[in-house]
XYZ file of C-alpha atoms in Angstrom:
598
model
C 89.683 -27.356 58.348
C 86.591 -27.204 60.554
C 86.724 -23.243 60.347
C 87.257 -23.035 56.626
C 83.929 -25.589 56.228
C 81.776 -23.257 58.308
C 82.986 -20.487 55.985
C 81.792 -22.023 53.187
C 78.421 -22.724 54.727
C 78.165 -18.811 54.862
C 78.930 -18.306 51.429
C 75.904 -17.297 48.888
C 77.429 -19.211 45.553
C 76.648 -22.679 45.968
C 79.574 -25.263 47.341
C 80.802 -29.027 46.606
C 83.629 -30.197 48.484
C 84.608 -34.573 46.905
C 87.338 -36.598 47.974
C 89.522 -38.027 45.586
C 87.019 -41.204 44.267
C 84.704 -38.294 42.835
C 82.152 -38.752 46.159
C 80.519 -35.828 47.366
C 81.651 -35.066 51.170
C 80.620 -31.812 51.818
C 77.527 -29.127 50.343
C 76.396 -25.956 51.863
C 72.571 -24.628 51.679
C 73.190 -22.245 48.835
C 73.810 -25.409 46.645
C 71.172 -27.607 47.971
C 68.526 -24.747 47.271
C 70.221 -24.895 43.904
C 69.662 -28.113 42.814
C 66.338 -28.670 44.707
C 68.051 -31.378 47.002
C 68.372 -31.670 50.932
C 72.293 -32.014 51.954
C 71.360 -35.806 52.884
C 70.716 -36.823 49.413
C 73.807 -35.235 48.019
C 76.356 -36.498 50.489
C 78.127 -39.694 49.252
C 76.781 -39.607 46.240
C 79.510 -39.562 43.023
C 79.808 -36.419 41.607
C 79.146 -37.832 37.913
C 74.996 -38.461 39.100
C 75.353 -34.407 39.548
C 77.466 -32.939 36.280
C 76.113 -34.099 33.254
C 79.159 -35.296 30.691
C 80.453 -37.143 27.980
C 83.239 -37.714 30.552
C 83.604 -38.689 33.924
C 85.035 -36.332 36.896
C 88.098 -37.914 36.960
C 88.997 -37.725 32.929
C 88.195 -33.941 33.542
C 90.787 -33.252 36.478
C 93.146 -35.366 34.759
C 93.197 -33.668 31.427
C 93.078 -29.898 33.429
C 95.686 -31.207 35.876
C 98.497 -28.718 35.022
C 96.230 -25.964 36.216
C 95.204 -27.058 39.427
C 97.961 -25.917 41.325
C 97.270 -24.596 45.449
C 96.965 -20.583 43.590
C 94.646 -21.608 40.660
C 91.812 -23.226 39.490
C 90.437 -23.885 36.375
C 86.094 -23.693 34.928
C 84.168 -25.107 32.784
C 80.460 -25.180 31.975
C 78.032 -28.380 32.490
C 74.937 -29.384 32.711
C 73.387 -29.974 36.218
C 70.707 -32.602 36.985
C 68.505 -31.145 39.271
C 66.427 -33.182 41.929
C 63.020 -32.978 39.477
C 65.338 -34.211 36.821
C 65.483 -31.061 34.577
C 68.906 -29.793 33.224
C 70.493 -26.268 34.143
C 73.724 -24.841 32.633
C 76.185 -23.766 35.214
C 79.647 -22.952 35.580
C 81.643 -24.946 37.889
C 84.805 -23.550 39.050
C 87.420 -26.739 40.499
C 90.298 -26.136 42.666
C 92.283 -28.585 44.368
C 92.614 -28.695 48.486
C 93.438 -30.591 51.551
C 90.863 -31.819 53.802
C 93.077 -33.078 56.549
C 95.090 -35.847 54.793
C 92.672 -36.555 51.927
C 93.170 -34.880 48.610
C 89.992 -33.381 47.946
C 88.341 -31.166 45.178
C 86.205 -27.761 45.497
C 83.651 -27.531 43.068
C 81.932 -23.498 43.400
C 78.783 -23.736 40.471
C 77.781 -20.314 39.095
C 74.424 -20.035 37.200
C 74.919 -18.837 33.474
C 72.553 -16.019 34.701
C 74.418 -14.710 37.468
C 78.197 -14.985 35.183
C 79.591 -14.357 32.226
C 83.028 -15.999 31.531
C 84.310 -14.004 28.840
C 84.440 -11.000 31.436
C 85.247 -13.108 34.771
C 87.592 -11.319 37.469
C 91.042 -13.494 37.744
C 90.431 -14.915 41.015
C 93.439 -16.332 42.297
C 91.352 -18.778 45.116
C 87.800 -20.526 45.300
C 86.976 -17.831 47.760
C 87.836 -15.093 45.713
C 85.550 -15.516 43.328
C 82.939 -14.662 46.104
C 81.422 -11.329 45.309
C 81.135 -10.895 48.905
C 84.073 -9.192 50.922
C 85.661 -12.624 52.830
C 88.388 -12.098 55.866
C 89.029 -14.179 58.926
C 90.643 -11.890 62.191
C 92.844 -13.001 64.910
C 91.798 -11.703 68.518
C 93.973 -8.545 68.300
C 91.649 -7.726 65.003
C 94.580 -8.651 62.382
C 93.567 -10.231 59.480
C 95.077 -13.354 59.058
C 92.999 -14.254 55.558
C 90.925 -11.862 52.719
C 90.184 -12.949 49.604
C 90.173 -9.388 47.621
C 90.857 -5.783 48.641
C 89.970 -2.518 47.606
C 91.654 -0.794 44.357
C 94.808 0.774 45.141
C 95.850 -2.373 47.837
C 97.754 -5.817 47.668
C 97.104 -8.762 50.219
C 100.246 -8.765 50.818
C 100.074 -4.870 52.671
C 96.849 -5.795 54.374
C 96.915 -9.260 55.496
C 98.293 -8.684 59.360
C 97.279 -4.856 59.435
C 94.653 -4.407 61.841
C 90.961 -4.524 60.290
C 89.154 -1.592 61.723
C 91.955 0.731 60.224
C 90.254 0.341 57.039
C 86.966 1.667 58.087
C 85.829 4.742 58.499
C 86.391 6.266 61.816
C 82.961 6.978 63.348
C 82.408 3.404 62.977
C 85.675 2.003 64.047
C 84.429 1.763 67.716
C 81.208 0.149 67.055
C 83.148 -2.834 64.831
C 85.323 -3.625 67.263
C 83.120 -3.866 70.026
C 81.150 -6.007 67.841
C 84.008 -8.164 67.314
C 85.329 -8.519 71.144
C 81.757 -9.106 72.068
C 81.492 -12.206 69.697
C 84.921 -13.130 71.026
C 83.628 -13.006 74.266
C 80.195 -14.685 73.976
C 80.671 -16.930 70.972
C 77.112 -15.625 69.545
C 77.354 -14.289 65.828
C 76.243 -10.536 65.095
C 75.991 -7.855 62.650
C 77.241 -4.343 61.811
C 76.281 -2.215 59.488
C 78.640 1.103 58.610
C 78.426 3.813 55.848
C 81.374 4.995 53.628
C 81.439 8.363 51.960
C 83.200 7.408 48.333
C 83.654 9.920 46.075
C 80.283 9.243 43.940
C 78.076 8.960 47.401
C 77.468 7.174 50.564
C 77.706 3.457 50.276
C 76.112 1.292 53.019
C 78.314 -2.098 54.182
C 76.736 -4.561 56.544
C 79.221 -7.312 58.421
C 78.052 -10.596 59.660
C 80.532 -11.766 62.305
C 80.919 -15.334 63.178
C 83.260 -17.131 65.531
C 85.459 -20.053 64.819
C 85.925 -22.300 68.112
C 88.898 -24.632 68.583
C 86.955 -26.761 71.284
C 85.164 -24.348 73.186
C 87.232 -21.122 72.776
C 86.629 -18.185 69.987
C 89.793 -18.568 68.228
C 89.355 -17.079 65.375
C 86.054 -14.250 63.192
C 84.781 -15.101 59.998
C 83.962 -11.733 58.619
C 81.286 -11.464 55.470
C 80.785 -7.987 54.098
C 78.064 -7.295 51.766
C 77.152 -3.950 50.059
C 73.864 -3.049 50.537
C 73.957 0.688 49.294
C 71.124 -0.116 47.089
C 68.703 -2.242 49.540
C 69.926 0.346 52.256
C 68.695 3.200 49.880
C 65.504 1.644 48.462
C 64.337 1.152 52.682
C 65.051 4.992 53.545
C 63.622 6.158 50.261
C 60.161 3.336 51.205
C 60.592 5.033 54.659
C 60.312 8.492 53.618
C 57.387 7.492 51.329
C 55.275 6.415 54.304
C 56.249 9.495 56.585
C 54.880 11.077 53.678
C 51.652 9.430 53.377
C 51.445 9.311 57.179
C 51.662 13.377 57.039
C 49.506 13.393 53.901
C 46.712 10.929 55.940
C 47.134 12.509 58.989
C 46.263 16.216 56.833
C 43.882 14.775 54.694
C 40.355 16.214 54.545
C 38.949 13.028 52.665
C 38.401 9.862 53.430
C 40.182 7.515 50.839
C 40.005 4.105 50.541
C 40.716 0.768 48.494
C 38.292 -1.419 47.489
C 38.951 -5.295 46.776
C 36.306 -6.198 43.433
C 36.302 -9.555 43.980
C 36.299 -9.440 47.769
C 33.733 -6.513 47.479
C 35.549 -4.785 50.633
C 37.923 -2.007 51.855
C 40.894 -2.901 52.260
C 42.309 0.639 53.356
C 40.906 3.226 54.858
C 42.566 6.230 55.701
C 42.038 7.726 59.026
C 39.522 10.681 57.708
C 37.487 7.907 56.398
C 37.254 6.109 60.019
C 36.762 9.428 61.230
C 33.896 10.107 58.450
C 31.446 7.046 58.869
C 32.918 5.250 61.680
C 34.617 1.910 59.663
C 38.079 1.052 59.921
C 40.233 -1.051 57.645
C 39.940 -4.394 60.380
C 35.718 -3.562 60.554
C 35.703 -4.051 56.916
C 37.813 -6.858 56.889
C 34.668 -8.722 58.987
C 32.032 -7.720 56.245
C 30.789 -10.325 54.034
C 29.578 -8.999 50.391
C 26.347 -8.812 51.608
C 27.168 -6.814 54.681
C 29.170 -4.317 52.814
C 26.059 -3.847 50.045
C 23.152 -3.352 53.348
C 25.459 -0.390 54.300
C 24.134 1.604 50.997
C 20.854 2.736 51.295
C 18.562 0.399 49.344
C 17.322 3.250 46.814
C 20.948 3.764 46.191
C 21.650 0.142 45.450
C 21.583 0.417 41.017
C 23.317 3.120 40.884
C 26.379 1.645 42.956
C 25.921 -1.203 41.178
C 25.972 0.448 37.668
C 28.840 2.873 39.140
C 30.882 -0.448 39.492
C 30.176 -1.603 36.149
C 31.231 1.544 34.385
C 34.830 1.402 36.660
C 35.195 -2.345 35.738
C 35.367 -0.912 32.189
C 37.162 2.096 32.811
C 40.755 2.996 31.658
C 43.075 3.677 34.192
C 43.195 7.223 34.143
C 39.063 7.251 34.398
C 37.544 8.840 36.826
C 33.349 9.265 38.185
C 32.134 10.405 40.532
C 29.063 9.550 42.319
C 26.454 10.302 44.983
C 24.843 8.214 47.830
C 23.610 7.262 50.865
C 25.981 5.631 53.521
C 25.187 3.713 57.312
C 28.130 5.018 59.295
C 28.848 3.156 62.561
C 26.830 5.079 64.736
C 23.419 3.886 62.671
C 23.304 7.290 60.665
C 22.455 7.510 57.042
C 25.491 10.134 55.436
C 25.309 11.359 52.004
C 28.620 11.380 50.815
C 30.494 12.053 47.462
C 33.098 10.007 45.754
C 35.231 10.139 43.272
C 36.827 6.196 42.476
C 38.929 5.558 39.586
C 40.826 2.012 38.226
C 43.989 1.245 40.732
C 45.026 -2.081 39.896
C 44.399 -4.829 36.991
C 45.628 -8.308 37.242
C 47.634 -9.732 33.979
C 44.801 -10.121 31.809
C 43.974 -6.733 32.606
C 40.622 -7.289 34.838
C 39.860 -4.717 37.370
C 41.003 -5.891 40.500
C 40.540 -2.668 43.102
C 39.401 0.623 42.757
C 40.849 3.815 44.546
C 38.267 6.469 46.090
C 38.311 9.151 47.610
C 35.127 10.937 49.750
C 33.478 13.483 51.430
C 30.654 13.857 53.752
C 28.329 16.406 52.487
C 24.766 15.103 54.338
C 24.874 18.935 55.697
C 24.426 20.345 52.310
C 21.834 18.089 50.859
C 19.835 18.571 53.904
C 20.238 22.458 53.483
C 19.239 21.644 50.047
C 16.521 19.833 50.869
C 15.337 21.960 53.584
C 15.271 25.016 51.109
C 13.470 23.183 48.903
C 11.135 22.088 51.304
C 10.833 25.763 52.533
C 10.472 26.987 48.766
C 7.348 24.424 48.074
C 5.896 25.027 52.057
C 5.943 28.669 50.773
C 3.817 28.322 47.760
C 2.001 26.038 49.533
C 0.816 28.081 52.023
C -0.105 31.309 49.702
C -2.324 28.989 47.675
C -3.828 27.621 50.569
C -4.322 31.029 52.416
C -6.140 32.137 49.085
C -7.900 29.266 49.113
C -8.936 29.334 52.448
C -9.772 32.902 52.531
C -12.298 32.280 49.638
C -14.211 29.343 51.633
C -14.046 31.031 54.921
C -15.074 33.916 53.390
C -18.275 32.496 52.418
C -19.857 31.363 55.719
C -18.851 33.640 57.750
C -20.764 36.286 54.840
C -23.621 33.718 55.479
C -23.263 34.394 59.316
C -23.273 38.093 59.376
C -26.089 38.314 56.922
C -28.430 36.338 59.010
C -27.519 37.654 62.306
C -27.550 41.355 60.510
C -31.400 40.069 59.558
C -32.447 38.690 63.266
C -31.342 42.345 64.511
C -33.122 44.404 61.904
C -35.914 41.748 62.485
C -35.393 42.048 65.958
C -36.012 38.409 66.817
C -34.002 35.358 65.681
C -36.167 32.476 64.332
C -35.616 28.836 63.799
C -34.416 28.922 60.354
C -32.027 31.191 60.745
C -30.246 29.171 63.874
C -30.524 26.122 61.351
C -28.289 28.418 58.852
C -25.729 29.787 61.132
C -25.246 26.769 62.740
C -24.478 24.751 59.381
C -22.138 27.700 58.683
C -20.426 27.278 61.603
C -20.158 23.414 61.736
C -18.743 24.124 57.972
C -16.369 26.758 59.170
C -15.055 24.072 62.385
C -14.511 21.261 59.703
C -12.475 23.326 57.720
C -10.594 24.797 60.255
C -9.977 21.138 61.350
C -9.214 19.954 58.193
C -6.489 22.909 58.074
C -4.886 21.838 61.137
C -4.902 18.478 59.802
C -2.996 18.995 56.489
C -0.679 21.281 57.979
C 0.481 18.318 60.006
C 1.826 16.128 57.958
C 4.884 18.610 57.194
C 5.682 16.774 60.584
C 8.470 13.502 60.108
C 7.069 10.494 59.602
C 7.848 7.626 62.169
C 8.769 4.283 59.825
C 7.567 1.063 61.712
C 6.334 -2.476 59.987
C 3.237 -2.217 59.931
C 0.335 -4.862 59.092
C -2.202 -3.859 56.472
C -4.390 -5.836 57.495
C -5.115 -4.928 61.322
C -4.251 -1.550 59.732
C -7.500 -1.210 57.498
C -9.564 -3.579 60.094
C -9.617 -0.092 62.498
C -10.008 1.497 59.466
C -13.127 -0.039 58.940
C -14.012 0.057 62.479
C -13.664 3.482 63.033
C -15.677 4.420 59.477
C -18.621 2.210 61.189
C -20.807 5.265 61.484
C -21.236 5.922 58.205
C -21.225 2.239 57.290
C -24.470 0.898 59.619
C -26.818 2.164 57.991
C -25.489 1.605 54.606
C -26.125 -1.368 52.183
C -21.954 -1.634 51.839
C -20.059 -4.606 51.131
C -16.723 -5.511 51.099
C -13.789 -7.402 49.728
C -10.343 -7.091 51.417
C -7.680 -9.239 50.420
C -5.151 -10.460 52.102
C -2.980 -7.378 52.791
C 1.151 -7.443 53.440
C 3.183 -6.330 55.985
C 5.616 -3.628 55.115
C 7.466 0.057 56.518
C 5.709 2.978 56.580
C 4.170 5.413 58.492
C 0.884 4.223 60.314
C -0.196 7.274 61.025
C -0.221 7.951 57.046
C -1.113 5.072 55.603
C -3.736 5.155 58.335
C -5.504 8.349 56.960
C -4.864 7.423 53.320
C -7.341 4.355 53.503
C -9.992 6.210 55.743
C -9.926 9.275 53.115
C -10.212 6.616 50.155
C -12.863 4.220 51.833
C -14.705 7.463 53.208
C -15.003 8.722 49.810
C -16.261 5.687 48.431
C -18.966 6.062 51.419
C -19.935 9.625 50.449
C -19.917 9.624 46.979
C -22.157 6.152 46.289
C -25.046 5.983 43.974
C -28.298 6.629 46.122
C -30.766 3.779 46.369
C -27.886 1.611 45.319
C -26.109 -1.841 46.540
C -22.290 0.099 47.415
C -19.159 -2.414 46.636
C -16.100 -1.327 47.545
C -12.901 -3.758 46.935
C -9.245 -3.339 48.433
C -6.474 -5.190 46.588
C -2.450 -5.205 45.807
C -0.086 -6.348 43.938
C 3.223 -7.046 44.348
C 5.855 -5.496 42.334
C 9.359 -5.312 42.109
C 9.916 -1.618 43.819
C 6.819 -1.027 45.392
C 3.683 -2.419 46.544
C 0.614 -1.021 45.128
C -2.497 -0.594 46.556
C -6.021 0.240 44.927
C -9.478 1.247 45.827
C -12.252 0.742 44.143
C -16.009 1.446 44.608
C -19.255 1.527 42.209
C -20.027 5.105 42.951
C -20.758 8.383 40.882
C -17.175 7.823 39.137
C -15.009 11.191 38.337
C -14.569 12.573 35.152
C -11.736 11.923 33.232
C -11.205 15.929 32.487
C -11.350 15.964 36.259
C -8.798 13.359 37.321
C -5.468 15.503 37.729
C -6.417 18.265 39.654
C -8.677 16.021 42.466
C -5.449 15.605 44.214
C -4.464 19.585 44.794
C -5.639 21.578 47.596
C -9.538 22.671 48.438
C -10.482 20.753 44.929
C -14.024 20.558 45.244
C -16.322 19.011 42.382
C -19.592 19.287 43.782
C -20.806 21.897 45.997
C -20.622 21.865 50.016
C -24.704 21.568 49.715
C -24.581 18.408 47.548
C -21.848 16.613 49.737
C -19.864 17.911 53.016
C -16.054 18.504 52.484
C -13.253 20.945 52.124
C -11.532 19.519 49.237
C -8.215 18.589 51.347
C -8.875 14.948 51.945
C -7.006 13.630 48.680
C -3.984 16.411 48.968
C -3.687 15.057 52.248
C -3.307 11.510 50.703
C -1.058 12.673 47.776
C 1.058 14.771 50.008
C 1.230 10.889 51.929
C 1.690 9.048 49.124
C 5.161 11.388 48.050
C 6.520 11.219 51.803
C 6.317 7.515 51.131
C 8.214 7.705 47.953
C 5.076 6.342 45.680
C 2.540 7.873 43.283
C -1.378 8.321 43.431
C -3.767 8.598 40.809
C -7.610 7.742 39.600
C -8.860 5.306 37.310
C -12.173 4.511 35.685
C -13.818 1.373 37.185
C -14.999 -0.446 33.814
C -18.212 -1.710 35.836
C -18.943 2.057 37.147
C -17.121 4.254 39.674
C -13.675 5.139 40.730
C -10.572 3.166 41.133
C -8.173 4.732 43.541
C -4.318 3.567 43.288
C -1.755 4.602 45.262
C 2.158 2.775 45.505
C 4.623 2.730 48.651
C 7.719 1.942 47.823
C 10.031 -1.357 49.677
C 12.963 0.294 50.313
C 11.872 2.739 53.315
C 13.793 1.781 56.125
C 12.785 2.010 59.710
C 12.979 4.978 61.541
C 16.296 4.335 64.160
């Protein structure tokens, strides 16, 4: 009976084999995993701890003993104490057997969910009732046992017919060398062969398994399942990712998942990898932090506040959004999503979002180098009108005099004094030209500290400072990114201002202070001097803005659009105040978020 206990093992229903006092002698896994038990805890045990009853085992067989004869069986349905000691309802099928000498009973339990009595097959043995296809094969391939055959056959025509006849025959060859090989080597395998019935393919798949009478392959246990429907659902979830392979290999977008509450890809297609450099294991790595430093930090809100609105979203939302990016190399990318709602958990909280993106840092920068070009353009015709006018006028001065020294026909002192003041005037403004024009030039981001920064400031200003009754208040000044070169001519236009427009026979104070804030640090100037007036205070900061004249004090009227044009490269604001004890207060803000140039 050895082979007919192994076949049981195989079987999926579950399996209770008790010898005539009611104790349990033999379970397979099927049942175990069942009830929740290990095979060791069910073995000798009396069946009555298992089936829950108003009567015992033995007052059941007894009272169903006419029909449990060697062809029947009879069922009926109990209650089953599991392991945890909850209840189930199962039907228990009970047929009567021989395990060597002993009278014993087979007990096959069915879950109510898995059969329905009323429309039950008439299975004329405990095996039959398997759903599964169960034969056993001699080694010339003749089936000595099957428990059911195919419409249109009896057992009696196929038991002793060779097996493979009843296959189809491209895979008659393949099942019997299966078979002779697990004759031959005792190891169990498996076969899988397709059938062509008349409403489709159907897919079969054959474990064989040897029986041994000491150490020869005697007999094959053959189980044959249909998996037509597992077979189809893999080709059809193979065909689905040959698709999405072509479709990612084709794609001209990067797409991507993103985990909400890990904050992280967890896909990337390969245009994305190819797009910023990432892929799906180099995301994996980031922490939330990491992932949120990869934005640019002016960016930052808006992602945020994109996120918010998607948390929110329906699921057939979609926005779209533009930003700044770090790919791997250390570039900043502008590129252009478009994310919608993918999946929501049961309680229907966001729990990724699917993107898609493109790389379009070549058209902004076209963008932004047109309309660069567009404001260099105007700038330039103003400042060639302006220029013209101020040149014009001492070079006039020049030709007059020298036109008077020739008609004169000597040049005197005075007149030298003239020309020469024109000249100096027209090599200042020529200087001063050069000077704004170059800071069209990109800006080189370092950390820089303020207050070395404004000590050669102050150093370099000493000229104008020595002879000067001038004090002054620094405070303590921060360290931050910008350009030096900017912020460097920023303070010594601001501080040299203060110098040149003080009160005359006057104590000059000049203070340099910031404050903290949120986006930006500010910065402010202030000075006890001749003050601007108010009418006055928006147009100081445009080019050759003059509101005194060149005899009263020297200048070109570029120094302050050289600090505004500073000021925007550093993505900040400047602008003029009154000092409430006299003078001018100059403010100017630099914003935190400039990051260093690479």
């Amino acid at each position: 009976m050895q082979h007919y206990l192994k076949l049981l093992k195989q079987l999926n229903d579950g399996i209770i084999v008790i010898n005539n006092q009611s104790e349990i002698v033999f379970t397979n896994n099927s049942l175990c995993q069942f009830l929740n038990y290990v095979e060791k805890d069910l073995l000798q045990r009396n069946i009555d701890e298992i089936i829950v009853s108003d009567r015992s085992f033995q007052e059941i067989v007894t009272q169903n003993v006419g029909k449990i004869t060697s062809d029947e069986y009879f069922f009926e349905k109990f209650r089953v104490l599991k392991k945890d000691k909850t209840l189930t309802v199962a039907t228990v099928y009970i047929s009567k057997n021989s395990l060597g000498d002993e009278l014993t009973y087979t007990l096959l339990f069915k879950g109510l969910d898995k059969c329905d009595c009323e429309s039950e097959v008439d299975y004329k043995s405990l095996i039959d009732h398997n759903t599964d296809h169960v034969f056993q094969v001699d080694k010339n391939l003749k089936i000595i046992y099957i428990n059911h055959v195919s419409p249109g056959l009896s057992k009696n025509e196929v038991l002793g017919t060779r097996c493979t006849i009843y296959l189809p025959p491209g895979s008659q060859k393949r099942a019997e060398r299966v078979m002779k090989e697990v004759f031959e080597t005792g190891i169990p395998q498996t076969y899988q062969i397709d059938y062509k019935a008349p409403f489709g393919f159907m897919y079969y798949e054959t474990n064989v398994t040897p029986v041994f009478d000491g150490e020869n392959v005697v007999r094959l246990n053959l189980i044959t399942r249909d998996i037509t429907e597992g077979y189809k659902a893999q080709v059809a979830l193979e065909e689905k990712e040959r698709f999405l392979r072509k479709i990612n290999l084709n794609a001209q977008n990067g797409v991507y998942i993103f985990d909400v509450k890990l904050s992280k890809n967890t896909f990337v297609n390969e245009q994305a990898t190819k797009l910023v450099g990432y892929t799906a294991d180099d995301y994996s790595k980031f922490s939330r932090d990491d992932i949120m430093e990869l934005f640019h930090p002016e960016d930052h809100e808006r992602i945020i506040a994109h996120w918010e609105r998607l948390s929110t979203a329906k699921e057939e939302e979609s926005f779209f959004i533009v930003y700044r990016f770090k790919a791997k190399c250390g570039k900043w990318k502008w590129l252009r999503s478009k994310d919608s709602p993918f999946e929501y958990d049961e309680e229907g909280n966001l729990l990724s979002i699917l993107g898609s993106f493109v790389d379009i840092t070549d058209i902004i920068e076209l963008q932004d180098a047109t309309s660069e070009l567009q404001q260099k353009n105007v700038e330039i015709k103003d400042m060639l009108y302006q220029a013209s006018h101020d040149i014009r006028s001492p070079i006039n001065n020049v030709a007059q005099l020298v036109q008077l020294s020739i008609d004169a026909g000597e040049v005197q002192e005075p007149v030298l004094k003239v020309i020469g003041k024109s000249v100096k005037r027209l090599n200042s403004l020529v200087e001063s030209l050069m000077s704004f024009g170059s800071l069209d030039k990109k800006f080189e981001i370092t950390e820089e500290d303020l207050n070395e920064l404004v000590t050669d400031v102050l150093t370099d200003l000493n000229y104008k400072i020595e002879d000067k009754d001038v004090n002054f208040n620094v405070e303590k000044l921060p360290t931050i990114t910008c350009s030096r070169i900017g912020v460097y001519r920023v303070f010594q236009n601001l501080i040299g201002n203060a110098l040149k427009f003080q009160h005359p026979n006057q104590e000059t104070f000049i203070n340099i202070s910031v404050e903290d804030l949120p986006k930006y640090w500010q910065f402010s100037v202030t000075d006890n001097g001749i003050g601007i007036d108010e009418d006055k205070r928006g147009e100081i900061f445009k080019a050759f803005t003059r509101l005194n004249t060149y005899s009263e004090f020297e200048g070109n009227g570029l120094g302050l659009a050289s600090c505004k044009k500073i000021i925007d490269k550093h993505h900040g604001e400047i602008w003029v105040e009154e000092n409430p004890s006299g003078g001018s207060k100059f403010i100017f803000t630099i914003r935190k978020s400039l990051v260093p140039t690479q």
